[in-house]
Amino acid sequence: MAIEGLIFSIMSAAGQAAAGQAEKEEADLNAFNIKTDKKLNSVEADQVALSIKRDFDTAMEANIAALAATGRDIGSSMTIKAFLEKQKQTAYEDISRTQNQKHWANIKADMASLAEGRRGRNAKTASLYRAAGTLYEGYDNFKSTMAPKGKA
């Protein structure tokens, strides 16, 4: 009966080690997915910034054309220059805000990815300690339940 207990302890320890490895692999996959999402979000932020820039360029051209069509002197009017400069400033503030948000989202994703990797490594290490404890307990029980061998 003692040998069966030792065998079950070995099987249990192997299962604990395998569970830790599986949790580590899951964490590695999660970290990879976080990094992939980071890249996708970065591309999306760049596309938003480019869209803002294109909208600004289109609006600026339309404003200049409309002002020119009214016969106003665009080059010498301080009011028109101020208006166009304000439009430009607003567009670039929007682009800057988008890029700033991207920067902080990237930092957050990096931290999440690192934390997920650490979680997986910690889970694997903990499972190995549990497995070693299970093996020791199984061996100790095996030793204590073995019939003493005497001289016959």
Coordinates of C-alpha atoms in Angstrom, one line a residue:
M1 CA 0.0 0.0 0.0
A2 CA 2.9 2.4 0.7
I3 CA 4.2 2.2 -2.9
E4 CA 0.8 3.2 -4.3
G5 CA 0.9 6.4 -2.1
L6 CA 4.4 7.2 -3.4
I7 CA 3.2 6.7 -7.0
F8 CA 0.2 9.0 -6.5
S9 CA 2.5 11.6 -4.9
I10 CA 4.7 11.5 -8.0
M11 CA 1.6 11.8 -10.3
S12 CA 0.3 14.7 -8.2
A13 CA 3.6 16.5 -8.3
A14 CA 3.8 16.0 -12.1
G15 CA 0.3 17.4 -12.4
Q16 CA 1.2 20.4 -10.3
A17 CA 4.3 21.1 -12.4
A18 CA 2.3 20.8 -15.6
A19 CA -0.4 23.2 -14.3
G20 CA 2.3 25.7 -13.5
Q21 CA 3.8 25.4 -16.9
A22 CA 0.3 25.8 -18.5
E23 CA -0.3 28.9 -16.5
K24 CA 3.0 30.4 -17.6
E25 CA 2.2 29.6 -21.2
E26 CA -1.2 31.3 -20.8
A27 CA 0.5 34.4 -19.3
D28 CA 3.0 34.5 -22.1
L29 CA 0.1 34.4 -24.6
N30 CA -1.7 37.1 -22.7
A31 CA 1.4 39.3 -22.7
F32 CA 1.8 38.7 -26.4
N33 CA -1.8 39.7 -27.0
I34 CA -1.3 42.9 -24.9
K35 CA 1.7 43.8 -27.1
T36 CA -0.3 43.1 -30.2
D37 CA -3.1 45.4 -29.0
K38 CA -0.5 48.0 -28.1
K39 CA 0.7 48.0 -31.7
L40 CA -2.8 48.2 -33.1
N41 CA -3.8 51.0 -30.8
S42 CA -0.6 52.9 -31.8
V43 CA -1.5 52.5 -35.5
E44 CA -5.0 53.7 -34.8
A45 CA -3.8 56.8 -33.0
D46 CA -1.5 57.6 -35.8
Q47 CA -4.4 57.2 -38.3
V48 CA -6.5 59.6 -36.1
A49 CA -3.7 62.1 -36.1
L50 CA -3.3 61.8 -39.9
S51 CA -7.0 62.2 -40.3
I52 CA -7.0 65.4 -38.2
K53 CA -4.1 66.8 -40.3
R54 CA -5.9 66.0 -43.5
D55 CA -9.2 67.5 -42.3
F56 CA -7.2 70.6 -41.3
D57 CA -5.6 70.9 -44.7
T58 CA -8.9 70.5 -46.4
A59 CA -10.6 73.0 -44.2
M60 CA -7.7 75.5 -44.6
E61 CA -7.9 75.2 -48.4
A62 CA -11.6 75.7 -48.3
N63 CA -11.3 78.7 -46.0
I64 CA -8.7 80.3 -48.2
A65 CA -10.7 79.7 -51.3
A66 CA -13.9 81.1 -49.8
L67 CA -12.0 84.2 -48.5
A68 CA -10.4 84.7 -51.9
A69 CA -13.7 84.3 -53.6
T70 CA -15.1 87.2 -51.6
G71 CA -12.2 89.4 -52.8
R72 CA -10.5 89.8 -49.4
D73 CA -6.8 90.2 -49.3
I74 CA -5.7 87.1 -47.5
G75 CA -2.0 88.0 -47.3
S76 CA -2.3 91.4 -45.6
S77 CA -5.4 91.0 -43.4
M78 CA -4.4 90.5 -39.8
T79 CA -7.8 89.2 -38.9
I80 CA -7.6 86.5 -41.5
K81 CA -4.1 85.6 -40.5
A82 CA -5.2 85.3 -36.9
F83 CA -8.2 83.2 -37.9
L84 CA -6.1 80.8 -40.0
E85 CA -3.4 80.6 -37.3
K86 CA -6.0 79.7 -34.7
Q87 CA -7.3 77.0 -36.9
K88 CA -3.8 75.6 -37.3
Q89 CA -3.1 75.8 -33.6
T90 CA -6.3 73.9 -32.8
A91 CA -5.5 71.2 -35.3
Y92 CA -2.0 70.7 -33.9
E93 CA -3.2 70.7 -30.3
D94 CA -5.7 67.9 -31.3
I95 CA -2.8 65.9 -33.0
S96 CA -0.6 66.5 -29.9
R97 CA -3.3 65.3 -27.6
T98 CA -3.8 62.2 -29.7
Q99 CA -0.1 61.4 -29.7
N100 CA 0.1 62.1 -25.9
Q101 CA -2.7 59.6 -25.3
K102 CA -1.0 57.1 -27.5
H103 CA 2.2 57.5 -25.4
W104 CA 0.5 56.9 -22.1
A105 CA -1.5 54.0 -23.5
N106 CA 1.7 52.4 -24.7
I107 CA 3.3 52.8 -21.3
K108 CA 0.2 51.2 -19.7
A109 CA 0.3 48.3 -22.2
D110 CA 4.0 47.8 -21.5
M111 CA 3.4 47.6 -17.8
A112 CA 0.5 45.2 -18.2
S113 CA 2.6 43.0 -20.5
L114 CA 5.4 42.9 -18.0
A115 CA 3.1 42.2 -15.1
E116 CA 1.4 39.3 -17.0
G117 CA 4.8 37.8 -17.8
R118 CA 5.8 38.0 -14.1
R119 CA 2.5 36.5 -13.0
G120 CA 3.2 33.5 -15.3
R121 CA 6.7 33.0 -14.0
N122 CA 5.6 33.3 -10.4
A123 CA 2.8 30.7 -11.0
K124 CA 5.3 28.3 -12.5
T125 CA 7.8 28.8 -9.7
A126 CA 5.0 28.3 -7.1
S127 CA 3.9 25.1 -8.8
L128 CA 7.4 23.7 -8.7
Y129 CA 7.6 24.4 -5.0
R130 CA 4.2 22.7 -4.4
A131 CA 5.3 19.7 -6.5
A132 CA 8.6 19.4 -4.5
G133 CA 6.6 19.5 -1.3
T134 CA 4.2 16.9 -2.6
L135 CA 7.1 14.6 -3.5
Y136 CA 8.8 15.1 -0.2
E137 CA 5.5 14.3 1.7
G138 CA 4.9 11.2 -0.5
Y139 CA 8.4 10.0 0.1
D140 CA 8.1 10.7 3.9
N141 CA 4.8 8.8 4.0
F142 CA 6.4 6.0 2.1
K143 CA 9.3 5.7 4.5
S144 CA 7.0 5.8 7.6
T145 CA 4.6 3.1 6.3
M146 CA 7.2 0.7 5.1
A147 CA 7.3 -2.5 7.1
P148 CA 10.6 -2.7 8.9
K149 CA 13.0 -5.2 7.4
G150 CA 14.4 -7.5 10.0
K151 CA 16.9 -10.3 9.7
A152 CA 15.3 -13.5 9.0

